[in-house]
C-alpha positions as a printed NumPy array, in Angstrom:
array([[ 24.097, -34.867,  77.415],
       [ 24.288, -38.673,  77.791],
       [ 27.493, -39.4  ,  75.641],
       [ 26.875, -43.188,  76.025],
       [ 23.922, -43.197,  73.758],
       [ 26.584, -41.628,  71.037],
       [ 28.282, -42.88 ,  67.916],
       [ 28.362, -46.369,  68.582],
       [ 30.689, -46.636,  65.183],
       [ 33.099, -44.813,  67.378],
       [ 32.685, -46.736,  70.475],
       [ 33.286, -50.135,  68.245],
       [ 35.936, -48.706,  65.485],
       [ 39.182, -50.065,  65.313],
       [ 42.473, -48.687,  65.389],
       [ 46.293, -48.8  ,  66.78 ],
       [ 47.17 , -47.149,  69.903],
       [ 50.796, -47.92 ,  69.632],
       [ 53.19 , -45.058,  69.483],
       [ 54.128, -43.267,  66.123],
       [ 57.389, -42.968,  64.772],
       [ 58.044, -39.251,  66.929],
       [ 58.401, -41.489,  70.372],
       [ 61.79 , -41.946,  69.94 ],
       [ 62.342, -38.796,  68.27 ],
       [ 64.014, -35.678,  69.546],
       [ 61.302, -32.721,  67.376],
       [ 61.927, -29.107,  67.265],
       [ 58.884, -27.258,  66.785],
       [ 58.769, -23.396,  65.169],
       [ 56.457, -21.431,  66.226],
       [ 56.049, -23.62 ,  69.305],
       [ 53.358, -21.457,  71.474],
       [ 50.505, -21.068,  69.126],
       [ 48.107, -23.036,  70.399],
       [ 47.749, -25.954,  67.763],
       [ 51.764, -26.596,  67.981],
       [ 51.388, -26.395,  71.57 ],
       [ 49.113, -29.265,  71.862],
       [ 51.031, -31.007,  69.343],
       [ 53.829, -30.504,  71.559],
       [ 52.22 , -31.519,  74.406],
       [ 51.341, -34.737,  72.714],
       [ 54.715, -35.825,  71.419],
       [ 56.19 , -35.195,  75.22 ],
       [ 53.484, -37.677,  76.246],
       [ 54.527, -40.051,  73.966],
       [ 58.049, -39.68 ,  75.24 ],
       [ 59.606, -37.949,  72.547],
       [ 62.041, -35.04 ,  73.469],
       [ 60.689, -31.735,  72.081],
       [ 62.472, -28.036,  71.625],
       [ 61.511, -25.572,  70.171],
       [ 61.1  , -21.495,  69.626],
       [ 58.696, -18.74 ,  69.652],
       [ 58.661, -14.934,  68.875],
       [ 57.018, -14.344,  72.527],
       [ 57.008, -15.291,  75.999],
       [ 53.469, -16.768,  77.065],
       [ 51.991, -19.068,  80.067],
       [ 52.129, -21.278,  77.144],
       [ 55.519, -21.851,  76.826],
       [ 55.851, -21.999,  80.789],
       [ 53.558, -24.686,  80.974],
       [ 55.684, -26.489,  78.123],
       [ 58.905, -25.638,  79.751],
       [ 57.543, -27.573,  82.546],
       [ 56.577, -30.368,  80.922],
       [ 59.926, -30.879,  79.745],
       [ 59.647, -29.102,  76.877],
       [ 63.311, -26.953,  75.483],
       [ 62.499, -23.672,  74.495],
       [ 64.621, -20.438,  73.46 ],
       [ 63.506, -17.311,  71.766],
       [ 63.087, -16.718,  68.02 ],
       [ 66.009, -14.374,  67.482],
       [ 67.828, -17.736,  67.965],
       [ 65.862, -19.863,  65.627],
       [ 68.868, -20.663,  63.575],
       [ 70.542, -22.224,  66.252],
       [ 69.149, -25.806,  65.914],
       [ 69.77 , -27.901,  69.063],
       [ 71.954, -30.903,  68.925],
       [ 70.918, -34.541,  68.242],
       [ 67.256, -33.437,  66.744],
       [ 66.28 , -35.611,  64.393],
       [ 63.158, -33.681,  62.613],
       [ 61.748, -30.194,  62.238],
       [ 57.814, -28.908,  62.678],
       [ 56.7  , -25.77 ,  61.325],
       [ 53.567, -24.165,  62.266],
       [ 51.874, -22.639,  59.066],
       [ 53.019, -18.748,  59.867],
       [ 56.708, -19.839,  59.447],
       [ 57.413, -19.343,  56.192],
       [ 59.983, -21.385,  54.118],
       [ 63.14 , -19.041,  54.181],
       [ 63.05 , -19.203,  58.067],
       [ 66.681, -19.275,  59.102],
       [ 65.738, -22.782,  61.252],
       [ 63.997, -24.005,  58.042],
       [ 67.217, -23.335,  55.949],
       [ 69.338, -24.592,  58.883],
       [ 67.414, -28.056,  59.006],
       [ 67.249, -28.17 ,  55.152],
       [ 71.215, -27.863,  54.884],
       [ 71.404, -30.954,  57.439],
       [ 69.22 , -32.768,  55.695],
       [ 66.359, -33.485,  58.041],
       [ 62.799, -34.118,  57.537],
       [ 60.314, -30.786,  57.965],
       [ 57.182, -31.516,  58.844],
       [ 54.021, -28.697,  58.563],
       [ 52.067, -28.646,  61.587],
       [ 49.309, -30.678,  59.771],
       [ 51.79 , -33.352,  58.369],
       [ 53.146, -34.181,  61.834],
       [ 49.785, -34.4  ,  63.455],
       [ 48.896, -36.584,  60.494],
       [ 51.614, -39.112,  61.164],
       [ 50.517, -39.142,  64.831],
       [ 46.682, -39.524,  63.961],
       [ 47.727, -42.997,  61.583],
       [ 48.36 , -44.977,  64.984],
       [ 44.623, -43.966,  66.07 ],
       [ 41.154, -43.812,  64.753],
       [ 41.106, -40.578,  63.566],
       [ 38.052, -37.793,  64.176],
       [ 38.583, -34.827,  62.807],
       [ 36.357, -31.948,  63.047],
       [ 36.275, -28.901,  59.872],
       [ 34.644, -26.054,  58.821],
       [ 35.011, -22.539,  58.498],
       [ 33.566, -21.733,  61.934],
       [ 33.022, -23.605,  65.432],
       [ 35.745, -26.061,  64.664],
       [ 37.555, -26.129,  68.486],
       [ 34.05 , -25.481,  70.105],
       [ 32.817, -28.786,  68.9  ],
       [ 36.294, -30.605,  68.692],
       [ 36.213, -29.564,  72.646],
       [ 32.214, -31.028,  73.764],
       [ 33.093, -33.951,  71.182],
       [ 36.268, -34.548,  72.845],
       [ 34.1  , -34.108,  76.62 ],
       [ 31.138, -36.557,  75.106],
       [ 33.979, -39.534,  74.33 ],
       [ 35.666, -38.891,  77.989],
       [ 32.648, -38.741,  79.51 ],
       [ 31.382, -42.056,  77.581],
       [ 34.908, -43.898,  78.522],
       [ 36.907, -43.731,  75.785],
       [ 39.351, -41.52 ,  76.719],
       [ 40.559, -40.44 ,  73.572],
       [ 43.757, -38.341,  73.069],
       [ 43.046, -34.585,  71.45 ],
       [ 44.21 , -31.502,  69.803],
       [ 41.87 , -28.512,  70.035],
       [ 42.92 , -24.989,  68.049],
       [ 42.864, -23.095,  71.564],
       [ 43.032, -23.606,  75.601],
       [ 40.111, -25.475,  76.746],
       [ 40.19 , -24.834,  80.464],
       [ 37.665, -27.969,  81.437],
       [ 39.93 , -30.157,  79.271],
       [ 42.906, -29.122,  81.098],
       [ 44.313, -27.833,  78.049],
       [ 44.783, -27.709,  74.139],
       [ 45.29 , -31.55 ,  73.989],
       [ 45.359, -34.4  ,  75.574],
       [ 46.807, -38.44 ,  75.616],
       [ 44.057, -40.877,  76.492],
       [ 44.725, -44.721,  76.542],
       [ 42.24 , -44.828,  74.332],
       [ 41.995, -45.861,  70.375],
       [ 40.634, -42.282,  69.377],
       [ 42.386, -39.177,  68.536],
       [ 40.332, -36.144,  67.545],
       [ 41.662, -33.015,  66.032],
       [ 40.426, -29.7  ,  65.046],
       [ 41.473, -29.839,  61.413],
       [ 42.172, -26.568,  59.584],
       [ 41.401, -25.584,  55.92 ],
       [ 43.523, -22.832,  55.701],
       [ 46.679, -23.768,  52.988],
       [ 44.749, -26.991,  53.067],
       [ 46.262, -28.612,  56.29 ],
       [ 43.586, -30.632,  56.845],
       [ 44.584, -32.714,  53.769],
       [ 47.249, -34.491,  55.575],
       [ 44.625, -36.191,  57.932],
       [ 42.751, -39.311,  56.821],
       [ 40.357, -39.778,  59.424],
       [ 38.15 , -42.322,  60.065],
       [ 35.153, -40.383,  61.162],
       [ 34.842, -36.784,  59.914],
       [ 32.842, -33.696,  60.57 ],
       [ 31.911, -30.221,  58.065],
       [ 30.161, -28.061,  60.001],
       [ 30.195, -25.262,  57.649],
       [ 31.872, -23.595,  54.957],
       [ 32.098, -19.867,  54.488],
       [ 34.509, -17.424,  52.53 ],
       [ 37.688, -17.517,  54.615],
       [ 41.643, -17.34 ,  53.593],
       [ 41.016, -15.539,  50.894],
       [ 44.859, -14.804,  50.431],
       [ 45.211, -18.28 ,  49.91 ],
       [ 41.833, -19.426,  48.376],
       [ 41.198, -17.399,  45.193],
       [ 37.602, -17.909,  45.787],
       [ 34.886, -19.959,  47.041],
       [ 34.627, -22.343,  43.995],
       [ 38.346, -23.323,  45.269],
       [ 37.006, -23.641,  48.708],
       [ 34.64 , -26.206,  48.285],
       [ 36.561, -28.348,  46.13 ],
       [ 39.109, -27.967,  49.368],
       [ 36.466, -29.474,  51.583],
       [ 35.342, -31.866,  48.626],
       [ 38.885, -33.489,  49.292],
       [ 38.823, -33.687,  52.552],
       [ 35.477, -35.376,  52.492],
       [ 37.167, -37.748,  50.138],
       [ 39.718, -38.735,  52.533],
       [ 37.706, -40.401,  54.751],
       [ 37.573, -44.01 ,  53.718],
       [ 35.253, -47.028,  53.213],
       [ 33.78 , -47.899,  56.467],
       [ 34.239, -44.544,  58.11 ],
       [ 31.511, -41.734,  58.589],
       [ 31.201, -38.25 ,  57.544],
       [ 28.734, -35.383,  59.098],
       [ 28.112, -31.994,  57.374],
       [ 25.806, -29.144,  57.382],
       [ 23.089, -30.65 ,  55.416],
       [ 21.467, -26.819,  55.64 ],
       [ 25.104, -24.876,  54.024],
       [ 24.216, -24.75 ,  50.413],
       [ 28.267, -24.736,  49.901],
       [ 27.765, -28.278,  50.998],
       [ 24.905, -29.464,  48.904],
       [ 26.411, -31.878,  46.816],
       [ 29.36 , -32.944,  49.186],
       [ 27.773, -36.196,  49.674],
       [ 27.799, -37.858,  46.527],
       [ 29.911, -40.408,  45.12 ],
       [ 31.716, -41.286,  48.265],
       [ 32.909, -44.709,  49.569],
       [ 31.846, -43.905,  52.906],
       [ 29.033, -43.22 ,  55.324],
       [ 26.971, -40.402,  54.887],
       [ 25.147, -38.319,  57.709],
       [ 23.593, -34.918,  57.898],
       [ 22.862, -32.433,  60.402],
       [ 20.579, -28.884,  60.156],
       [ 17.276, -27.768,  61.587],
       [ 15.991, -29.118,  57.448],
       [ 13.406, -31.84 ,  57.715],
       [ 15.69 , -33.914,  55.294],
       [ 18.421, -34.275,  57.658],
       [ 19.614, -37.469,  59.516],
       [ 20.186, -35.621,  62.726],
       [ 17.791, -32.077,  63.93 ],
       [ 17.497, -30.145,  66.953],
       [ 13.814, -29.899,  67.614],
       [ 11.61 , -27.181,  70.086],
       [ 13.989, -24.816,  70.596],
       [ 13.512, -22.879,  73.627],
       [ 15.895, -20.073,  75.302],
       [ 15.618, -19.68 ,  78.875],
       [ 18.102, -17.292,  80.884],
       [ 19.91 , -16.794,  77.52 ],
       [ 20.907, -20.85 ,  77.223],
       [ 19.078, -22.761,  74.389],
       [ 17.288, -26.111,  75.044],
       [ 16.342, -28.456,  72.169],
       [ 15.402, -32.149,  72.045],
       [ 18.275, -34.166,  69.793],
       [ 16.493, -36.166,  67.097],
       [ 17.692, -38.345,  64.972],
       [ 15.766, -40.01 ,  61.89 ],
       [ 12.417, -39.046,  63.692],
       [ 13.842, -40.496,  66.99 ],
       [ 13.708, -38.52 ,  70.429],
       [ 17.234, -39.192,  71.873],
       [ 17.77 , -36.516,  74.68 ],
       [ 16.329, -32.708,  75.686],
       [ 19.443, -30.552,  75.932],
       [ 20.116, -27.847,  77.551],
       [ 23.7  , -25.659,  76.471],
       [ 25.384, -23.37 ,  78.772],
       [ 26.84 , -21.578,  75.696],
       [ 25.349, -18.715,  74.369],
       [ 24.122, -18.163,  70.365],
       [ 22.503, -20.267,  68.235],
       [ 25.301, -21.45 ,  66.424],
       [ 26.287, -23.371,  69.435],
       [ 23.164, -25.663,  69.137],
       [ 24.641, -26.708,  65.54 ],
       [ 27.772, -27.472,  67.293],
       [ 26.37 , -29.306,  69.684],
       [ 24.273, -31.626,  67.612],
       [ 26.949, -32.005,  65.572],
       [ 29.345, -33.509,  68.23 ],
       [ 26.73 , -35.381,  69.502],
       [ 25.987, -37.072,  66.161]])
């Protein structure tokens, strides 16, 4: 794919690239090796803050963050808060009586979710965040790919390792900063990105959801969040998603193989188990694709980071 011919709302939006208030902070992350908190980790040692941190387990994860600078000791020492740290990030499996969550609370020092603080860090950027109940880091990964390979060099967060990316995230000197953004206890509230994308929404988290009438008002939020002279993609085929876009302030764009969307993958071939489509966009031929992914799915992915 030819990112250049891509989003040129992206390629002109404007945002801050200065850094957010964590560069000068000294952030102890819980739950430090799952793979979202690792990026975010990553991230904030890029910026130049100082980061510790714990984990119930040992992982190449935490080596690589060790290396990076990165303080880390093992959760059966959580409570033990290092000296001079002046906030607290919790990934969403650490729940609030964590002895480090007490410990922090008793000192008086902000706690961040994992969602909050990648919030804050998003503000200084044009945000792009990427949702749904399924596909979320394989797109957040090719859309991430598509603006390095177009020059933007954006920085990222991806919800697992992406090995051609060199990572879960990523600092660009770039303006951008995409994220994989999470429904699940509604994390993806605390982002208000410029530039959003729904690529589905299914039954999921049901022991947090009660059901699916909760879910989609969920996403209806988050659709919500992006602001007047941003742009929002969804499923235009998902009927969970059939009314998303009315009533917003902000762009509107659809994807699906439905004639009535803004953006369809078109002669679909598979050949040696890789699909090929043409990318078309309101009637216009852009670009014949060809996906070294397997399934279907991937070609909704695809069109949607390329959209």
């Amino acid at each position: 794919m030819d990112a250049t011919i891509f989003s040129p709302q992206l390629a002109g939006a404007q945002g801050r690239s200065a850094p957010s208030e964590f560069s000068a902070a000294h952030a102890h992350l819980l739950g430090i090796g799952g793979s979202g908190m690792a990026g975010l980790a990553a991230v904030l040692l890029r910026h130049g803050a100082r980061v510790s941190g714990s984990d119930a387990s040992h992982s190449p994860v935490i080596d690589r963050l060790i290396a990076a600078g990165a303080e880390i000791h093992a959760d059966d020492d959580a409570s033990v808060l290092p000296e001079g740290i002046t906030c607290v990030v919790a990934s969403a499996a650490i729940p609030e009586n964590h002895p480090a969550v007490r410990a922090a609370r008793q000192r008086g020092m902000r706690i961040y979710k994992y969602a909050e603080a990648l919030g804050e860090l998003m503000r200084n950027y044009v945000g792009v965040a990427v949702a749904g109940t399924h596909g979320k880091s394989t797109t957040t990964a090719w859309l991430t790919h598509i603006l390095r390979t177009a020059g933007l060099d954006p920085n990222f967060v991806v919800g697992a390792h992406v090995e051609q990316l060199g990572g879960s995230s990523g600092v660009g000197d770039g303006r951008h900063f995409v994220a994989e953004a999470c429904e699940y206890d509604r994390s993806f509230l605390n982002f208000s990105p410029h530039f959003a994308a729904i690529l589905n929404v299914d039954e999921d988290h049901l022991d947090y959801y009660h059901d699916m009438s909760q879910i989609r008002a969920a996403f209806r939020e988050f659709a919500q969040r992006v602001p007047h002279g941003g742009r929002l993609l969804y499923d235009g085929d998902d009927p969970n998603l059939a009314t998303l876009g009315r009533d917003l302030t902000c762009e509107v764009e659809t994807f699906g193989f439905g004639t009535a969307n803004h953006w369809r993958p078109m002669y679909l071939k598979l050949r040696d188990g890789c699909y090929e489509f043409e990318l078309i966009h309101r009637d216009e031929k852009l670009l014949r694709a060809r996906l070294l992914l397997s399934g279907r799915h991937n070609v909704w992915n695809a069109v949607a980071a390329a959209a």
